[in-house]
PDB file of C-alpha atoms in Angstrom:
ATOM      1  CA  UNK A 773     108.681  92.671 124.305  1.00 37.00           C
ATOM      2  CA  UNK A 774     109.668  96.428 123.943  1.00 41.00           C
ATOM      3  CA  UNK A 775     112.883  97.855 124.788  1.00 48.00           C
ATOM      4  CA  UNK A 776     115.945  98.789 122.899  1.00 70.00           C
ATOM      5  CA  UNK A 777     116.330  95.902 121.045  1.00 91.00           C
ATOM      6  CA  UNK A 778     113.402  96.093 118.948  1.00 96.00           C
ATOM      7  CA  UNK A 779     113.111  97.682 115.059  1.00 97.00           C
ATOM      8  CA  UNK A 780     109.568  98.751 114.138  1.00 97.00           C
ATOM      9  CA  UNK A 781     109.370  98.395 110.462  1.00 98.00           C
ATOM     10  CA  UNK A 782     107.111 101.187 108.063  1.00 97.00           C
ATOM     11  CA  UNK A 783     107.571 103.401 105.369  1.00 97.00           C
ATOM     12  CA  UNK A 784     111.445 104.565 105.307  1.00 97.00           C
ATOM     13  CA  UNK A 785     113.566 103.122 102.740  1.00 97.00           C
ATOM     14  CA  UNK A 786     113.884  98.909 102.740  1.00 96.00           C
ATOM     15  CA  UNK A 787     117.437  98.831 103.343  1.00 97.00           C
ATOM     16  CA  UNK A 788     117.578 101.466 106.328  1.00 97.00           C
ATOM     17  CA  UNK A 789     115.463  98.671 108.280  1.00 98.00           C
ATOM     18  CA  UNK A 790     118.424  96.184 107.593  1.00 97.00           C
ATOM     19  CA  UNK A 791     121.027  98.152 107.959  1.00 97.00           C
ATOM     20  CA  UNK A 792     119.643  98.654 111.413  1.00 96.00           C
ATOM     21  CA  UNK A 793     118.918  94.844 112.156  1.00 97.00           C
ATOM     22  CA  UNK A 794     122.910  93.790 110.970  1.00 96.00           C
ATOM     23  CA  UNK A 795     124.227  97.018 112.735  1.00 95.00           C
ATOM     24  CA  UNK A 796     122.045  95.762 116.460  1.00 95.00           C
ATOM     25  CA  UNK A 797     123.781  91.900 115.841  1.00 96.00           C
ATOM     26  CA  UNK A 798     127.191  93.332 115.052  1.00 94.00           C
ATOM     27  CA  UNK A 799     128.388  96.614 116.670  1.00 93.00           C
ATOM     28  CA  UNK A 800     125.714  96.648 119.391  1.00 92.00           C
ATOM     29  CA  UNK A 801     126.430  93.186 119.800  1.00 93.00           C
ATOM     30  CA  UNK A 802     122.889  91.969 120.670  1.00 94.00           C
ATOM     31  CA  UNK A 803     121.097  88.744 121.172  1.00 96.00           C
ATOM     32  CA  UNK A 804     117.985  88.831 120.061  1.00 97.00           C
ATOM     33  CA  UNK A 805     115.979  91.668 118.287  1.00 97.00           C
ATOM     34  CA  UNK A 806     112.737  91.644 117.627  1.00 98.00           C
ATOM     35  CA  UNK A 807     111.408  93.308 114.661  1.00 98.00           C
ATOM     36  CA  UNK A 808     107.778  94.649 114.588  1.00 98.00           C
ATOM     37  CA  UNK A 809     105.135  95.923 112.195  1.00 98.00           C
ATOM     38  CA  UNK A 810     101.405  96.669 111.589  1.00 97.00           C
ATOM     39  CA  UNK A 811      98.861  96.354 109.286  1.00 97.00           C
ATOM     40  CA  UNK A 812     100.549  96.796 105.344  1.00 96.00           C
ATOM     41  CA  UNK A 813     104.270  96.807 106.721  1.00 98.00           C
ATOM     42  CA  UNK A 814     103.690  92.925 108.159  1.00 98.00           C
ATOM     43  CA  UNK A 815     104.894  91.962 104.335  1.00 98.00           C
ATOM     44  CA  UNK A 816     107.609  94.205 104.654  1.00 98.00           C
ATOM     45  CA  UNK A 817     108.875  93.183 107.982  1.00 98.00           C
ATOM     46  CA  UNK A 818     109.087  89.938 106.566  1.00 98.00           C
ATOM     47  CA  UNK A 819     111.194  90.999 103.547  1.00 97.00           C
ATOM     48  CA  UNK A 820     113.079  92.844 106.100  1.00 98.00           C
ATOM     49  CA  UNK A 821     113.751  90.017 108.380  1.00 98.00           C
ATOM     50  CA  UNK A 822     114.497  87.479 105.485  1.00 97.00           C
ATOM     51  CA  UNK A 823     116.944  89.877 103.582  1.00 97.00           C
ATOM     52  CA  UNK A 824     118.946  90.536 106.558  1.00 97.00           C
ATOM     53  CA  UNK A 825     119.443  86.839 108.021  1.00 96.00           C
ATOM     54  CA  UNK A 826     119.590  85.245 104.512  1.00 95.00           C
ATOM     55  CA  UNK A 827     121.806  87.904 102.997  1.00 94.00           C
ATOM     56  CA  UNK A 828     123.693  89.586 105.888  1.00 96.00           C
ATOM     57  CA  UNK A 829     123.977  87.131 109.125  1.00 96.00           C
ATOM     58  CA  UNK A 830     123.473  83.721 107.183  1.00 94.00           C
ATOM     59  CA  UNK A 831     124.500  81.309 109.907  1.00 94.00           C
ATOM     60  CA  UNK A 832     124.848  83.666 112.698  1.00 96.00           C
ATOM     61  CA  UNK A 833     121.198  84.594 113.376  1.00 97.00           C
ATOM     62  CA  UNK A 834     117.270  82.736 112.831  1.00 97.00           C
ATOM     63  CA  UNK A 835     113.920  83.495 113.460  1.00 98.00           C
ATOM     64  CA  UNK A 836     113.671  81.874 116.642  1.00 97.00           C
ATOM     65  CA  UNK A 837     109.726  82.668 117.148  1.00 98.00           C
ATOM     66  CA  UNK A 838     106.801  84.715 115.659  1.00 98.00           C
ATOM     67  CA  UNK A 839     103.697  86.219 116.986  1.00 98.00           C
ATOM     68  CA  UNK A 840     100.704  87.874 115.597  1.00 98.00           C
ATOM     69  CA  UNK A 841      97.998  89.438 117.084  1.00 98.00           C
ATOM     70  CA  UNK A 842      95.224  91.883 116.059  1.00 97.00           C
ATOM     71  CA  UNK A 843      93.342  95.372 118.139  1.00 95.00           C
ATOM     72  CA  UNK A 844      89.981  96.199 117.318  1.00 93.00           C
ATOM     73  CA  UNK A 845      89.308 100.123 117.232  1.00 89.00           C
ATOM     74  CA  UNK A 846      86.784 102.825 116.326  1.00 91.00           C
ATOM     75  CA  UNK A 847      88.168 104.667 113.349  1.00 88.00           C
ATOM     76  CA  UNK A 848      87.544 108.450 112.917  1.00 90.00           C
ATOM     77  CA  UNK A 849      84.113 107.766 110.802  1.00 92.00           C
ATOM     78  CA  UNK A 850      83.043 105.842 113.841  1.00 92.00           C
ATOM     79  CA  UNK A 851      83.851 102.662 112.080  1.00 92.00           C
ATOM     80  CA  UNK A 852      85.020  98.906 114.280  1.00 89.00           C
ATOM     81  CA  UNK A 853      88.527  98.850 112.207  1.00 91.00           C
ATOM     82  CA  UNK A 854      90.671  95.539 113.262  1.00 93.00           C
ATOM     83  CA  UNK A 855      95.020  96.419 113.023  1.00 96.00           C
ATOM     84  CA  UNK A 856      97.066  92.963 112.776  1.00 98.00           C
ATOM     85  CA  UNK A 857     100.772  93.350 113.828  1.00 98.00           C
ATOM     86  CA  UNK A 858     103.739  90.659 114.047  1.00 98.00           C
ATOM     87  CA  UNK A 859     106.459  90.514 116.153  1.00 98.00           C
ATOM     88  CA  UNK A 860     109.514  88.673 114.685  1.00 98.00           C
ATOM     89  CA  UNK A 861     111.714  87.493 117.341  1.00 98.00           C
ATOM     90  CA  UNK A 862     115.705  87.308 115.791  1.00 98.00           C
ATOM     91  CA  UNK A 863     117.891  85.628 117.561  1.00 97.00           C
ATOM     92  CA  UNK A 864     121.830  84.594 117.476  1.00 96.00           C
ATOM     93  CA  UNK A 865     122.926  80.862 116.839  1.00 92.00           C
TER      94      UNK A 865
ATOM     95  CA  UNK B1313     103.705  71.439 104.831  1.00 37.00           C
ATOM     96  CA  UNK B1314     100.712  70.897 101.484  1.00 41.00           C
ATOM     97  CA  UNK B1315      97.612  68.810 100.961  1.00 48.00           C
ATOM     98  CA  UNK B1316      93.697  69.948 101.621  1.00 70.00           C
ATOM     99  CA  UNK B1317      93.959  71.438 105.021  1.00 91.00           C
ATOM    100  CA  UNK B1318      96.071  74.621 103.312  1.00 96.00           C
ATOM    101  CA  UNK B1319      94.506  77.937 102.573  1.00 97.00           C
ATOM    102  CA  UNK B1320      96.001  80.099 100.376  1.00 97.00           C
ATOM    103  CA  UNK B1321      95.733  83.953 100.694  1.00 98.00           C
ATOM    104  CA  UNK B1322      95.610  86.295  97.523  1.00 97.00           C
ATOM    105  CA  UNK B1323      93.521  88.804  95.676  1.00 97.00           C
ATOM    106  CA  UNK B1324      90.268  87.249  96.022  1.00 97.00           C
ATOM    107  CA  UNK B1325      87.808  88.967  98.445  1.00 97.00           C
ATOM    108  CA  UNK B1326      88.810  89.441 101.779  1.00 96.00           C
ATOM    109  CA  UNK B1327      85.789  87.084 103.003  1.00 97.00           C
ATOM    110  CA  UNK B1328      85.946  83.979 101.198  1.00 97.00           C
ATOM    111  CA  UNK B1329      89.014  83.299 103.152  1.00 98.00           C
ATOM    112  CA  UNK B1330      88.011  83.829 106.126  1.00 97.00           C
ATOM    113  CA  UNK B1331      84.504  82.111 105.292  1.00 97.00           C
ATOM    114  CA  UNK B1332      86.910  78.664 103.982  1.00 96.00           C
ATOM    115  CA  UNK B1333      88.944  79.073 107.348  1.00 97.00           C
ATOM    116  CA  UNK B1334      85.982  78.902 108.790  1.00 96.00           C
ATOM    117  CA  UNK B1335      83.937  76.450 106.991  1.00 95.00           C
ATOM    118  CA  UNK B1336      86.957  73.938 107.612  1.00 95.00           C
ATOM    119  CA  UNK B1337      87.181  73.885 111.517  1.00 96.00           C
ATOM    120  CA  UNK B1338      82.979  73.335 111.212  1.00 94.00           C
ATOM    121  CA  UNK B1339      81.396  72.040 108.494  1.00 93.00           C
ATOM    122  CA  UNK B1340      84.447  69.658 107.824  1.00 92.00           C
ATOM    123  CA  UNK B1341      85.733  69.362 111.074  1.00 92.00           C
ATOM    124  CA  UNK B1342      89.507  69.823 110.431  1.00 94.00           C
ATOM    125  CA  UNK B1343      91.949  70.050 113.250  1.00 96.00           C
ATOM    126  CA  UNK B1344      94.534  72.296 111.676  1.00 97.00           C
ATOM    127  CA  UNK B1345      94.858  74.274 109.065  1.00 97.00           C
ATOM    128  CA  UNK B1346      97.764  76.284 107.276  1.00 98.00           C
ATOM    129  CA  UNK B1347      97.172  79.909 106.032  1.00 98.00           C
ATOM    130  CA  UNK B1348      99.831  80.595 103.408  1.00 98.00           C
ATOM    131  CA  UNK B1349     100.415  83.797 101.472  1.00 98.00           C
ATOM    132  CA  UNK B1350     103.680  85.206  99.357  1.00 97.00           C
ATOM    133  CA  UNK B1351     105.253  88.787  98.429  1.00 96.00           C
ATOM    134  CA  UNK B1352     102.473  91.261  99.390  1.00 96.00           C
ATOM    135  CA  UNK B1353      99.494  89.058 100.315  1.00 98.00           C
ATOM    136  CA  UNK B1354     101.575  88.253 103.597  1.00 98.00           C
ATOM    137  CA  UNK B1355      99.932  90.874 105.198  1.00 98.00           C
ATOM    138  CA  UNK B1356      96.418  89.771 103.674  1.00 98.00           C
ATOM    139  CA  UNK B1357      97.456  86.517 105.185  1.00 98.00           C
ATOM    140  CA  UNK B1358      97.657  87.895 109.169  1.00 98.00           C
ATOM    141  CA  UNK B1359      94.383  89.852 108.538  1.00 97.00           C
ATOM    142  CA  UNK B1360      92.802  86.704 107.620  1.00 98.00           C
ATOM    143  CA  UNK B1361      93.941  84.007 110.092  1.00 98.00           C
ATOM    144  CA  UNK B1362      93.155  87.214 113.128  1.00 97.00           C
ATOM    145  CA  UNK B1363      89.795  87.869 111.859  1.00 97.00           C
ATOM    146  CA  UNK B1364      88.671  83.853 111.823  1.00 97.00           C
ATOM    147  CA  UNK B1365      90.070  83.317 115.162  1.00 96.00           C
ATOM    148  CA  UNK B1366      89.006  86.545 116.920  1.00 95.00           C
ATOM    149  CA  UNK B1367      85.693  86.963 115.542  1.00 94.00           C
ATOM    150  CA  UNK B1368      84.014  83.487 114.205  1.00 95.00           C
ATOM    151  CA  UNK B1369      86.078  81.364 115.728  1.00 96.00           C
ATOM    152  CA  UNK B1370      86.992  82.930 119.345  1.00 94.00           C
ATOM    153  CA  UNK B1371      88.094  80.269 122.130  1.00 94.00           C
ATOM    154  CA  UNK B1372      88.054  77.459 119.827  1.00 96.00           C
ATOM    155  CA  UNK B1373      91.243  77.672 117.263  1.00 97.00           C
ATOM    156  CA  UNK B1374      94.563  79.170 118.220  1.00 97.00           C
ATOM    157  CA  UNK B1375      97.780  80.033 116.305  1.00 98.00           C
ATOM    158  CA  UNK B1376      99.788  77.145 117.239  1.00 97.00           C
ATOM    159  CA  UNK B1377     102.706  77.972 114.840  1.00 98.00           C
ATOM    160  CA  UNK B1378     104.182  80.272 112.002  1.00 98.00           C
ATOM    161  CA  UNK B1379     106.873  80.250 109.903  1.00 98.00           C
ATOM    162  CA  UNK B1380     108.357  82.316 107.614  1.00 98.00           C
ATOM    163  CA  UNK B1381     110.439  81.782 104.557  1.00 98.00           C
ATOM    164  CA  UNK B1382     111.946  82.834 101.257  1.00 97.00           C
ATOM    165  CA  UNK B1383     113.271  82.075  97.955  1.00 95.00           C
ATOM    166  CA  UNK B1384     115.340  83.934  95.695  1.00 93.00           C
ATOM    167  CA  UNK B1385     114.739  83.664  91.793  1.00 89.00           C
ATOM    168  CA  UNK B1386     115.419  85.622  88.300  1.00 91.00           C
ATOM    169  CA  UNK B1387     112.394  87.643  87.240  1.00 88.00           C
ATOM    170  CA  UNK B1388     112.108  88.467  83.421  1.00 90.00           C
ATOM    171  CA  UNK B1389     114.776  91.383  83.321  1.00 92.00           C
ATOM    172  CA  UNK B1390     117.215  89.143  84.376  1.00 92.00           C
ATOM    173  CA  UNK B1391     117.339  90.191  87.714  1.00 92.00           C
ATOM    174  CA  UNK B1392     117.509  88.285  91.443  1.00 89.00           C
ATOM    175  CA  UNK B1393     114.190  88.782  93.055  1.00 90.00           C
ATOM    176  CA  UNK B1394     113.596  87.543  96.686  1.00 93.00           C
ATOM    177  CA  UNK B1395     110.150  86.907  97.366  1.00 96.00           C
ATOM    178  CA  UNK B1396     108.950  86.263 101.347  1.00 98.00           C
ATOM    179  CA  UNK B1397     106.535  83.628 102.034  1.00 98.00           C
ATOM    180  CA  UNK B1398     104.394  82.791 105.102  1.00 98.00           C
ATOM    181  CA  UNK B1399     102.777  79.746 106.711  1.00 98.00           C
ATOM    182  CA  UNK B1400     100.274  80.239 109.511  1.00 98.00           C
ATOM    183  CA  UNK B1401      99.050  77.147 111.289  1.00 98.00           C
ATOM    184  CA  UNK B1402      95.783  77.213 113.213  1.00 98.00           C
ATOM    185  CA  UNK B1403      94.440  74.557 115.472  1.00 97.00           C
ATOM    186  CA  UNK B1404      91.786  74.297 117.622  1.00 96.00           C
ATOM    187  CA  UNK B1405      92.018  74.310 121.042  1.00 92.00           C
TER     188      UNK B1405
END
């Protein structure tokens, strides 16, 4: 699921995270892209993902499958801290 | 997509989601249920449905599905807001 083709989404501005999504489908020409966050940015990936194929590729491009998933790690006070992340898979009609 | 078996995520302590998630696969024996959350709780939302299945609820409910959506409306100043929405379905195994 990594690779090239994949947009991790965090704390630059909104639109450079579309930008980059309608850029991959159009002059890169790709497939599918899957676009990825953790913890706070899953919201944003969302608004990400819905802004671009509702705004910028309606009709070309849908969400053609999601996954979540969660790691459980010791944060620096010693402290069991669970992450959640999504992968949004995006792909062309 | 509505009805009893939906659990909605907002501001309300972290917990008493997870403990209703929870409390509906045992005490009330539901097969599925549907995590929803809008705008910011979407994140919430993920946290929620990872922490019931990984930790209280390990090898007996899965994510079977989840969908993600939007709607566009005018907010008080007028302007066109697009707010992201998500629906996480859990089933048990």
């Amino acid at each position: 699921m990594a690779g090239d083709n994949s947009i991790f989404v965090g704390g630059k501005p909104f639109m450079n995270y579309v930008t980059a999504i309608v850029m991959q489908f159009t002059t890169k020409n790709a497939d599918e892209i899957i676009v990825k966050a953790r913890g706070k940015f899953i919201s944003r990936a969302v608004d990400v993902a819905e802004v671009a194929i509702k705004r910028f590729l309606k009709d070309q491009v849908e969400v053609k499958d999601i996954k979540i998933d969660s790691d459980e790690f010791e944060n620096k006070e010693g402290k069991q801290v669970r992450v959640s992340s999504i992968e949004i898979l995006l792909s062309k009609k």
